[in-house]
Coordinates of N, CA and C and ligand atoms in Angstrom, one line a residue:
M1 N 88.1 117.4 51.0 CA 89.4 117.0 51.4 C 89.9 117.9 52.5
N2 N 90.5 117.3 53.5 CA 90.9 118.1 54.7 C 92.3 118.7 54.6
F3 N 93.0 118.3 53.5 CA 94.3 118.9 53.3 C 94.5 119.2 51.8
N4 N 95.5 120.0 51.4 CA 95.7 120.3 50.0 C 96.3 119.1 49.3
L5 N 95.5 118.4 48.6 CA 96.0 117.2 47.9 C 97.0 117.5 46.9
D6 N 96.8 118.5 46.1 CA 97.8 118.8 45.0 C 99.2 119.1 45.6
L7 N 99.2 119.8 46.7 CA 100.4 120.1 47.4 C 101.1 118.8 47.9
L8 N 100.3 117.9 48.5 CA 100.9 116.7 49.0 C 101.5 115.9 47.8
L9 N 100.7 115.8 46.7 CA 101.2 115.0 45.5 C 102.5 115.6 44.9
E10 N 102.5 116.9 44.9 CA 103.7 117.6 44.3 C 104.9 117.2 45.2
N11 N 104.8 117.3 46.5 CA 105.9 117.0 47.4 C 106.3 115.5 47.3
L12 N 105.3 114.7 47.3 CA 105.7 113.2 47.2 C 106.3 112.9 45.9
K13 N 105.9 113.6 44.8 CA 106.6 113.4 43.5 C 108.0 113.8 43.6
N14 N 108.3 114.9 44.2 CA 109.7 115.4 44.4 C 110.5 114.4 45.2
L15 N 109.8 113.7 46.1 CA 110.5 112.7 47.0 C 110.6 111.4 46.4
N16 N 109.9 111.2 45.2 CA 109.9 109.9 44.5 C 109.1 108.9 45.3
I17 N 108.0 109.3 45.9 CA 107.3 108.3 46.8 C 105.9 108.2 46.1
D18 N 105.4 107.0 45.9 CA 104.1 106.7 45.3 C 103.1 106.7 46.4
I19 N 101.8 107.0 46.0 CA 100.7 106.9 47.0 C 99.5 106.4 46.3
N20 N 98.6 105.6 47.0 CA 97.4 105.1 46.3 C 96.2 105.8 46.9
E21 N 95.0 105.5 46.3 CA 93.8 106.1 46.7 C 93.4 105.8 48.1
R22 N 93.6 104.6 48.5 CA 93.3 104.2 49.9 C 94.1 105.0 50.9
Q23 N 95.4 105.2 50.6 CA 96.3 105.9 51.5 C 95.8 107.4 51.6
I24 N 95.4 107.9 50.4 CA 94.9 109.3 50.4 C 93.7 109.4 51.3
T25 N 92.8 108.4 51.1 CA 91.5 108.5 51.9 C 91.9 108.4 53.4
L26 N 92.8 107.6 53.8 CA 93.1 107.4 55.2 C 93.8 108.7 55.8
L27 N 94.7 109.3 55.0 CA 95.4 110.5 55.4 C 94.3 111.6 55.6
D28 N 93.4 111.6 54.7 CA 92.3 112.6 54.7 C 91.5 112.4 56.0
G29 N 91.1 111.1 56.2 CA 90.3 110.8 57.4 C 91.0 111.2 58.7
Y30 N 92.3 110.9 58.8 CA 93.0 111.3 60.0 C 93.1 112.8 60.2
T31 N 93.4 113.5 59.1 CA 93.5 114.9 59.2 C 92.2 115.5 59.6
G32 N 91.1 115.0 59.1 CA 89.8 115.5 59.4 C 89.5 115.3 60.9
L33 N 89.8 114.1 61.4 CA 89.5 113.9 62.8 C 90.4 114.8 63.7
L34 N 91.6 115.0 63.3 CA 92.5 115.8 64.0 C 92.1 117.3 64.0
T35 N 91.6 117.7 62.9 CA 91.1 119.1 62.7 C 89.9 119.4 63.7
E36 N 89.0 118.4 63.7 CA 87.8 118.5 64.5 C 88.2 118.5 66.0
K37 N 89.1 117.6 66.4 CA 89.4 117.5 67.8 C 90.3 118.7 68.3
N38 N 91.0 119.2 67.3 CA 91.9 120.4 67.7 C 91.1 121.6 68.0
K39 N 89.8 121.6 67.6 CA 89.0 122.8 68.0 C 88.6 122.8 69.5
V40 N 88.6 121.6 70.1 CA 88.2 121.5 71.5 C 89.4 121.2 72.4
M41 N 90.5 120.8 71.8 CA 91.6 120.3 72.6 C 92.9 120.7 71.9
N42 N 93.9 121.2 72.6 CA 95.1 121.7 71.9 C 96.0 120.5 71.6
L43 N 95.9 120.0 70.3 CA 96.7 118.8 70.0 C 97.9 119.2 69.1
T44 N 97.7 120.2 68.2 CA 98.8 120.6 67.3 C 98.6 122.1 66.9
S45 N 99.7 122.8 66.7 CA 99.6 124.2 66.3 C 99.6 124.3 64.7
I46 N 99.8 123.1 64.1 CA 99.8 123.1 62.6 C 98.4 123.0 62.1
E47 N 97.9 124.0 61.3 CA 96.5 124.0 60.9 C 96.4 124.4 59.5
G48 N 95.2 124.1 58.9 CA 94.9 124.6 57.6 C 95.4 123.6 56.5
P49 N 94.7 123.6 55.3 CA 95.0 122.6 54.3 C 96.4 122.5 53.8
D50 N 97.1 123.7 53.6 CA 98.4 123.7 53.1 C 99.4 123.2 54.1
E51 N 99.3 123.8 55.3 CA 100.2 123.3 56.4 C 100.1 121.8 56.7
S52 N 98.8 121.4 56.7 CA 98.6 119.9 57.0 C 99.3 119.1 55.9
A53 N 99.2 119.5 54.6 CA 99.7 118.7 53.5 C 101.3 118.7 53.6
V54 N 101.9 119.8 54.0 CA 103.3 119.9 53.9 C 103.9 119.5 55.3
K55 N 103.5 120.3 56.3 CA 104.2 120.1 57.6 C 103.8 118.8 58.4
H56 N 102.6 118.4 58.2 CA 102.2 117.1 58.8 C 102.5 115.9 57.9
L57 N 101.9 116.0 56.7 CA 101.9 114.7 55.9 C 103.2 114.5 55.1
A58 N 103.5 115.5 54.2 CA 104.7 115.2 53.4 C 106.0 115.1 54.3
D59 N 106.1 116.0 55.3 CA 107.2 115.9 56.2 C 107.3 114.5 56.9
S60 N 106.2 114.0 57.4 CA 106.2 112.7 58.1 C 106.6 111.6 57.1
I61 N 106.0 111.7 55.9 CA 106.3 110.6 54.9 C 107.7 110.7 54.4
S62 N 108.3 111.9 54.4 CA 109.7 112.0 53.9 C 110.7 111.1 54.7
V63 N 110.3 110.6 55.8 CA 111.2 109.7 56.6 C 111.4 108.4 55.8
M64 N 110.5 108.1 54.8 CA 110.7 106.9 54.0 C 111.9 107.0 53.1
T65 N 112.5 108.2 52.9 CA 113.7 108.3 52.1 C 114.9 107.9 52.9
A66 N 114.7 107.7 54.2 CA 115.9 107.3 55.0 C 116.0 105.8 55.3
A67 N 114.9 105.1 55.0 CA 114.9 103.7 55.4 C 113.9 102.9 54.5
D68 N 114.2 101.6 54.4 CA 113.3 100.7 53.7 C 112.5 100.0 54.8
F69 N 111.2 100.5 55.0 CA 110.5 99.9 56.2 C 109.8 98.6 55.7
K70 N 110.6 97.5 55.9 CA 110.1 96.2 55.5 C 108.9 95.7 56.3
P71 N 108.0 94.9 55.7 CA 106.8 94.4 56.5 C 107.3 93.7 57.7
G72 N 106.6 94.0 58.8 CA 107.0 93.4 60.1 C 108.0 94.2 60.9
S73 N 108.6 95.2 60.3 CA 109.7 96.0 61.0 C 109.0 96.6 62.2
K74 N 109.7 96.6 63.3 CA 109.2 97.2 64.6 C 109.7 98.6 64.6
V75 N 108.8 99.6 64.7 CA 109.1 101.0 64.6 C 108.5 101.7 65.8
I76 N 109.2 102.6 66.5 CA 108.6 103.3 67.6 C 108.8 104.8 67.2
D77 N 107.7 105.6 67.4 CA 107.7 107.0 67.2 C 107.8 107.6 68.6
V78 N 108.9 108.2 68.9 CA 109.2 108.7 70.3 C 108.7 110.2 70.4
G79 N 107.7 110.4 71.3 CA 107.1 111.8 71.4 C 106.3 112.1 70.2
T80 N 105.3 111.2 69.9 CA 104.5 111.3 68.7 C 103.5 112.5 68.7
G81 N 103.2 113.0 69.9 CA 102.3 114.1 69.9 C 100.9 113.7 69.3
A82 N 100.5 114.4 68.3 CA 99.2 114.1 67.6 C 99.4 113.0 66.5
G83 N 100.5 112.3 66.6 CA 100.7 111.2 65.6 C 101.7 111.4 64.5
F84 N 102.7 112.3 64.7 CA 103.6 112.6 63.6 C 105.1 112.4 64.1
P85 N 105.8 111.7 63.3 CA 105.5 111.2 61.9 C 104.8 109.9 61.9
G86 N 104.6 109.2 63.0 CA 104.2 107.8 63.0 C 103.0 107.5 62.2
V87 N 101.9 108.2 62.4 CA 100.6 107.8 61.7 C 100.7 107.9 60.2
P88 N 101.2 109.0 59.6 CA 101.3 109.0 58.1 C 102.3 107.9 57.6
L89 N 103.3 107.6 58.4 CA 104.3 106.6 58.0 C 103.6 105.2 58.0
L90 N 102.7 105.0 59.0 CA 102.0 103.7 59.0 C 101.0 103.6 57.9
I91 N 100.3 104.7 57.6 CA 99.3 104.6 56.5 C 100.1 104.3 55.2
M92 N 101.3 104.8 55.0 CA 102.1 104.6 53.8 C 102.7 103.2 53.8
N93 N 102.9 102.6 55.0 CA 103.6 101.3 55.2 C 102.8 100.5 56.1
P94 N 101.6 100.0 55.7 CA 100.6 99.4 56.6 C 101.1 98.1 57.3
E95 N 102.2 97.6 56.8 CA 102.7 96.3 57.4 C 103.7 96.4 58.4
I96 N 104.1 97.7 58.8 CA 105.0 97.8 59.9 C 104.3 97.6 61.2
D97 N 105.1 97.3 62.2 CA 104.5 97.1 63.6 C 104.9 98.3 64.4
L98 N 103.9 99.2 64.5 CA 104.2 100.6 65.0 C 103.8 100.8 66.4
T99 N 104.7 101.4 67.2 CA 104.3 101.9 68.5 C 104.4 103.4 68.5
L100 N 103.3 104.0 69.0 CA 103.3 105.5 69.2 C 103.5 105.8 70.6
L101 N 104.6 106.4 71.0 CA 104.9 106.7 72.4 C 104.8 108.2 72.7
D102 N 104.1 108.5 73.8 CA 104.1 109.9 74.3 C 103.9 109.9 75.8
S103 N 104.4 110.9 76.4 CA 104.1 111.1 77.9 C 102.8 111.8 78.2
T104 N 102.1 112.3 77.1 CA 100.8 113.0 77.3 C 99.7 112.1 76.9
G105 N 98.9 111.7 77.9 CA 97.8 110.7 77.7 C 96.7 111.2 76.7
K106 N 96.4 112.5 76.8 CA 95.2 112.9 76.0 C 95.5 112.9 74.5
K107 N 96.8 113.1 74.1 CA 97.1 113.0 72.7 C 97.0 111.5 72.3
L108 N 97.5 110.6 73.1 CA 97.4 109.2 72.7 C 96.0 108.7 72.7
A109 N 95.1 109.2 73.6 CA 93.7 108.8 73.6 C 93.1 109.3 72.2
F110 N 93.4 110.5 71.8 CA 92.9 110.9 70.5 C 93.4 110.0 69.4
I111 N 94.7 109.7 69.3 CA 95.2 108.8 68.3 C 94.5 107.5 68.2
S112 N 94.4 106.9 69.4 CA 93.8 105.6 69.5 C 92.4 105.6 69.0
E113 N 91.6 106.6 69.4 CA 90.2 106.7 68.9 C 90.2 106.8 67.4
A114 N 91.0 107.7 66.9 CA 91.0 108.0 65.4 C 91.5 106.8 64.6
L115 N 92.5 106.1 65.1 CA 92.9 104.9 64.4 C 91.9 103.8 64.4
D116 N 91.2 103.7 65.5 CA 90.1 102.7 65.6 C 89.0 103.0 64.5
E117 N 88.7 104.3 64.5 CA 87.6 104.7 63.6 C 88.0 104.5 62.1
L118 N 89.3 104.6 61.8 CA 89.8 104.4 60.4 C 90.2 103.0 60.1
G119 N 90.1 102.1 61.2 CA 90.5 100.7 61.0 C 91.9 100.5 60.7
V120 N 92.8 101.3 61.4 CA 94.2 101.2 61.2 C 94.8 100.7 62.6
N121 N 95.8 99.9 62.5 CA 96.3 99.2 63.7 C 97.7 99.7 64.2
A122 N 97.7 100.2 65.4 CA 99.0 100.6 66.0 C 98.9 100.5 67.5
E123 N 100.0 100.4 68.1 CA 100.0 100.4 69.6 C 100.3 101.8 70.1
T124 N 99.5 102.3 71.1 CA 99.8 103.5 71.7 C 100.4 103.2 73.1
L125 N 101.4 104.0 73.4 CA 102.2 103.7 74.7 C 102.3 105.0 75.5
H126 N 101.6 105.0 76.6 CA 101.7 106.2 77.4 C 102.8 106.0 78.5
M127 N 103.9 106.5 78.1 CA 105.1 106.4 79.0 C 106.1 107.4 78.6
R128 N 107.0 107.7 79.5 CA 108.2 108.5 79.1 C 109.2 107.6 78.4
A129 N 109.9 108.2 77.4 CA 110.8 107.4 76.6 C 111.9 106.8 77.5
E130 N 112.3 107.5 78.5 CA 113.4 107.0 79.3 C 112.9 105.9 80.2
E131 N 111.6 105.8 80.5 CA 111.1 104.7 81.2 C 111.0 103.5 80.3
A132 N 110.5 103.7 79.1 CA 110.4 102.6 78.1 C 111.7 102.0 77.9
G133 N 112.8 102.8 77.9 CA 114.1 102.3 77.6 C 114.7 101.4 78.7
K134 N 114.0 101.4 79.9 CA 114.4 100.6 81.0 C 113.6 99.3 81.1
D135 N 112.5 99.3 80.4 CA 111.5 98.2 80.5 C 112.0 97.1 79.6
S136 N 112.2 95.9 80.2 CA 112.8 94.8 79.4 C 111.9 94.4 78.2
N137 N 110.6 94.7 78.2 CA 109.8 94.4 77.1 C 110.0 95.3 75.9
R138 N 110.6 96.4 76.2 CA 110.8 97.5 75.2 C 112.3 97.7 74.8
R139 N 113.2 97.5 75.8 CA 114.6 97.8 75.6 C 115.2 97.0 74.5
E140 N 115.8 97.6 73.5 CA 116.5 97.0 72.4 C 115.6 96.0 71.6
K141 N 114.3 96.4 71.5 CA 113.3 95.6 70.8 C 112.9 96.2 69.4
Y142 N 113.4 97.4 69.1 CA 112.8 98.0 67.8 C 113.9 98.1 66.7
D143 N 113.4 97.9 65.5 CA 114.3 98.1 64.3 C 114.6 99.5 64.1
Y144 N 113.6 100.4 64.3 CA 113.7 101.8 64.0 C 113.0 102.6 65.1
A145 N 113.7 103.7 65.5 CA 113.0 104.8 66.3 C 113.0 106.0 65.4
V146 N 111.9 106.7 65.4 CA 111.8 107.9 64.6 C 111.3 109.0 65.6
S147 N 111.7 110.3 65.3 CA 111.2 111.3 66.3 C 111.4 112.7 65.6
R148 N 110.3 113.5 65.9 CA 110.4 114.9 65.4 C 110.0 115.9 66.5
A149 N 110.8 116.9 66.6 CA 110.5 118.1 67.5 C 110.3 117.7 69.0
V150 N 111.2 116.8 69.5 CA 111.0 116.4 70.9 C 112.2 116.9 71.8
A151 N 113.4 116.8 71.4 CA 114.5 117.3 72.2 C 115.8 117.5 71.3
S152 N 116.8 118.1 71.9 CA 118.1 118.2 71.1 C 118.6 116.8 71.0
L153 N 119.5 116.6 69.9 CA 119.9 115.3 69.5 C 120.6 114.5 70.7
N154 N 121.4 115.2 71.5 CA 122.1 114.5 72.6 C 121.1 113.9 73.6
V155 N 120.1 114.7 73.9 CA 119.0 114.2 74.8 C 118.2 113.1 74.1
L156 N 117.8 113.4 72.9 CA 116.9 112.5 72.2 C 117.6 111.1 72.0
S157 N 119.0 111.1 71.8 CA 119.7 109.9 71.7 C 119.6 109.0 72.9
E158 N 119.5 109.7 74.1 CA 119.4 108.9 75.3 C 118.0 108.3 75.4
Y159 N 117.0 109.0 74.8 CA 115.6 108.5 74.8 C 115.5 107.3 73.8
C160 N 116.1 107.5 72.6 CA 115.8 106.6 71.5 C 116.7 105.4 71.4
L161 N 118.1 105.6 71.6 CA 119.0 104.5 71.3 C 118.8 103.3 72.2
P162 N 118.5 103.4 73.5 CA 118.2 102.2 74.3 C 117.1 101.3 73.8
L163 N 116.2 101.9 73.0 CA 115.0 101.2 72.5 C 115.3 100.3 71.3
I164 N 116.5 100.7 70.6 CA 116.8 100.0 69.3 C 117.7 98.8 69.4
K165 N 117.4 97.8 68.6 CA 118.2 96.6 68.5 C 119.6 97.0 67.9
T166 N 120.6 96.3 68.3 CA 121.9 96.5 67.6 C 121.7 96.2 66.1
G167 N 122.1 97.1 65.2 CA 121.9 96.9 63.8 C 120.7 97.7 63.3
G168 N 119.9 98.2 64.2 CA 118.7 99.0 63.8 C 119.1 100.5 63.7
S169 N 118.2 101.3 63.4 CA 118.5 102.8 63.2 C 117.5 103.7 63.9
F170 N 118.1 104.9 64.2 CA 117.4 105.9 64.8 C 117.3 107.1 63.8
I171 N 116.1 107.5 63.4 CA 116.0 108.6 62.4 C 115.5 109.8 63.1
A172 N 116.3 110.8 63.2 CA 115.9 112.1 63.9 C 115.6 113.1 62.8
M173 N 114.4 113.7 62.9 CA 114.0 114.7 61.9 C 114.4 116.1 62.5
K174 N 115.3 116.7 61.8 CA 115.9 117.9 62.3 C 115.8 119.1 61.3
G175 N 116.1 120.3 61.7 CA 116.1 121.4 60.9 C 117.4 121.8 60.4
P176 N 117.7 123.1 60.2 CA 118.9 123.6 59.7 C 120.2 123.4 60.5
K177 N 120.0 123.1 61.9 CA 121.1 123.0 62.7 C 121.6 121.6 62.9
A178 N 121.3 120.7 62.0 CA 121.6 119.3 62.1 C 123.1 119.0 62.4
E179 N 124.0 119.7 61.7 CA 125.4 119.5 61.9 C 125.8 119.9 63.3
D180 N 125.3 121.0 63.8 CA 125.7 121.5 65.1 C 125.2 120.5 66.2
E181 N 124.0 120.0 66.0 CA 123.4 119.0 66.9 C 124.2 117.7 66.9
I182 N 124.7 117.3 65.8 CA 125.5 116.1 65.7 C 126.8 116.3 66.5
R183 N 127.4 117.5 66.3 CA 128.7 117.7 67.0 C 128.4 117.7 68.5
E184 N 127.3 118.3 68.9 CA 127.0 118.3 70.4 C 126.6 116.9 70.9
A185 N 126.2 116.0 70.0 CA 125.7 114.7 70.5 C 126.8 113.6 70.4
E186 N 128.0 114.0 69.9 CA 129.1 113.1 69.7 C 129.4 112.2 70.9
N187 N 129.5 112.8 72.1 CA 129.8 112.0 73.3 C 128.6 111.1 73.6
A188 N 127.4 111.6 73.5 CA 126.2 110.7 73.8 C 126.2 109.5 72.8
L189 N 126.4 109.7 71.6 CA 126.4 108.6 70.6 C 127.4 107.6 70.9
N190 N 128.6 108.0 71.3 CA 129.7 107.1 71.6 C 129.3 106.2 72.8
I191 N 128.8 106.9 73.8 CA 128.4 106.2 75.0 C 127.2 105.2 74.8
L192 N 126.3 105.6 74.0 CA 125.0 104.9 73.9 C 125.0 103.8 72.8
G193 N 126.1 103.8 72.0 CA 126.2 102.8 70.9 C 125.7 103.2 69.6
G194 N 125.7 104.5 69.3 CA 125.2 105.0 68.0 C 126.3 105.6 67.1
K195 N 126.1 105.6 65.8 CA 127.1 106.1 64.9 C 126.3 106.8 63.7
V196 N 126.6 108.1 63.4 CA 125.9 108.7 62.3 C 126.2 108.0 61.0
D197 N 125.2 107.5 60.4 CA 125.3 106.8 59.1 C 125.2 107.8 57.9
K198 N 124.2 108.6 57.9 CA 124.0 109.6 56.9 C 123.1 110.8 57.3
I199 N 123.3 111.9 56.6 CA 122.3 113.0 56.8 C 121.7 113.2 55.5
I200 N 120.3 113.2 55.5 CA 119.6 113.3 54.2 C 118.8 114.6 54.2
P201 N 119.2 115.6 53.3 CA 118.5 116.8 53.2 C 117.1 116.5 52.6
V202 N 116.1 117.2 53.1 CA 114.7 117.0 52.6 C 114.2 118.4 52.1
G203 N 113.9 118.5 50.9 CA 113.4 119.7 50.4 C 111.9 119.6 50.1
L204 N 111.1 120.4 50.8 CA 109.6 120.4 50.6 C 109.3 121.8 50.1
T205 N 108.0 121.9 49.6 CA 107.6 123.2 48.9 C 107.6 124.4 49.8
D206 N 107.6 124.2 51.1 CA 107.5 125.4 52.0 C 108.9 126.1 52.1
G207 N 110.0 125.4 51.5 CA 111.3 126.0 51.5 C 112.1 125.9 52.8
A208 N 111.5 125.3 53.9 CA 112.2 125.2 55.2 C 113.3 124.2 55.0
E209 N 114.4 124.4 55.7 CA 115.5 123.5 55.7 C 115.3 122.3 56.6
R210 N 115.3 121.1 56.1 CA 115.1 119.9 56.9 C 116.2 118.9 56.6
N211 N 116.5 118.1 57.7 CA 117.5 117.1 57.5 C 117.1 115.9 58.3
L212 N 117.2 114.7 57.7 CA 117.0 113.5 58.4 C 118.4 112.9 58.9
I213 N 118.6 112.8 60.2 CA 119.9 112.3 60.6 C 119.6 110.8 60.9
V214 N 120.4 110.0 60.2 CA 120.2 108.5 60.4 C 121.4 108.0 61.2
I215 N 121.0 107.4 62.3 CA 122.1 107.0 63.3 C 121.9 105.5 63.4
K216 N 123.0 104.8 63.1 CA 123.0 103.3 63.2 C 123.3 102.9 64.6
K217 N 122.6 101.9 65.1 CA 123.0 101.4 66.4 C 124.1 100.3 66.2
T218 N 125.3 100.6 66.6 CA 126.4 99.7 66.3 C 126.8 98.8 67.5
K219 N 126.4 99.1 68.7 CA 126.6 98.2 69.8 C 125.6 98.5 70.9
S220 N 125.4 97.5 71.8 CA 124.4 97.5 72.8 C 124.6 98.7 73.7
T221 N 123.5 99.3 74.2 CA 123.6 100.4 75.1 C 123.9 99.9 76.5
P222 N 124.9 100.5 77.2 CA 125.3 100.1 78.6 C 124.0 100.2 79.5
P223 N 123.9 99.2 80.4 CA 122.7 99.1 81.3 C 122.4 100.4 82.1
K224 N 123.4 101.2 82.3 CA 123.2 102.4 83.1 C 122.2 103.4 82.4
Y225 N 122.1 103.3 81.1 CA 121.3 104.3 80.3 C 120.0 103.6 79.8
P226 N 118.9 104.4 79.7 CA 118.8 105.8 79.9 C 118.8 106.1 81.5
R227 N 119.3 107.2 81.8 CA 119.3 107.6 83.2 C 117.9 108.2 83.6
P228 N 117.6 108.4 84.8 CA 116.3 109.1 85.2 C 116.2 110.4 84.5
S229 N 114.9 110.9 84.3 CA 114.6 112.1 83.6 C 115.4 113.3 84.1
A230 N 115.4 113.5 85.4 CA 116.0 114.7 86.0 C 117.5 114.7 85.7
Q231 N 118.1 113.6 85.7 CA 119.6 113.5 85.4 C 119.8 113.9 83.9
I232 N 118.9 113.3 83.0 CA 119.1 113.6 81.6 C 119.0 115.1 81.3
S233 N 118.0 115.7 81.9 CA 117.9 117.2 81.6 C 118.9 118.0 82.4
K234 N 119.3 117.6 83.6 CA 120.3 118.4 84.3 C 121.7 118.2 83.7
K235 N 122.0 117.0 83.3 CA 123.4 116.7 82.8 C 123.3 115.9 81.6
P236 N 122.9 116.6 80.5 CA 122.8 115.8 79.2 C 124.2 115.3 78.8
L237 N 124.2 114.1 78.2 CA 125.5 113.5 77.8 C 126.2 114.4 76.8
Ligands
LIG301 N1 106.4 114.6 67.2 C1 105.2 115.4 67.2 C2 105.2 116.4 66.0 O1 106.3 116.6 65.4 O2 104.2 116.9 65.7 C3 105.0 116.1 68.5 C4 106.0 117.1 68.8 S1 105.7 117.9 70.4 C5 106.5 119.4 70.2 C6 106.7 117.0 71.5 C7 106.0 115.8 72.1 O3 107.0 115.0 72.8 C8 104.9 116.1 73.1 O4 103.7 115.4 72.8 C9 105.5 115.6 74.4 O5 104.5 115.1 75.3 C10 106.5 114.5 74.0 N2 107.6 114.2 74.9 C11 108.6 115.1 75.3 N3 109.5 114.4 76.1 C12 109.1 113.1 76.1 C13 109.6 112.0 76.8 N4 110.7 112.0 77.5 N5 108.9 110.8 76.6 C14 107.8 110.7 75.9 N6 107.3 111.8 75.3 C15 107.9 113.0 75.4

């Protein structure tokens, strides 16, 4: 086993999430392929069986406490990196329609190869989030956007909210400063059509403070947004 199974099971039990044998096999297969590739290419700094179980797998799967991912739901993982939280979320919810977006091609190439090998189906999209948000095939097409460790909430909102349908949700995986980030993102959320629905604290066995910020898309995003990358970083909303 490429991760500490007992540790994953303990965390999932605490989260009230069931897992079956096939899902364990697929999570193990993905972790194994990532561990191998990470030896020759820098894909993730999270390594070893304990960290893989908690920081990659349980943390990603904890997103299920924030939403009921119905079969056919369109989900986009913005800045997925080596596939987190998207890939574990897909393994646990095989009937979602998942897009894994990242601006780094080599990470997506790894994900695509690994998923093919495991017989798991997802779309990989090599694009910047702010470009995807301007593309009529992508804009306001998703039920959920999820994202971990990509940008501060005000910037991340400009990446994610344009991609979500009105009535859909954006789930931002954040640490101990969730409340501060929400305060800082108030203006961005007002402009982009988002409203904080709830903050869900997530307790995992490593003791780190984690919060899922669930933002409901309450109205359509004005056509001006997302702005070009340089403007977003120079003048965040
Ligand atoms: N979400 C993964 C995780 O938690 O393990 C990866 C986190 S990594 C620190 C941030 C990722 O976001 C990188 O892979 C980077 O290429 C991607 N990224 C940052 N800004 C982006 C943007 N504007 N559009 C698409 N991807 C972006």
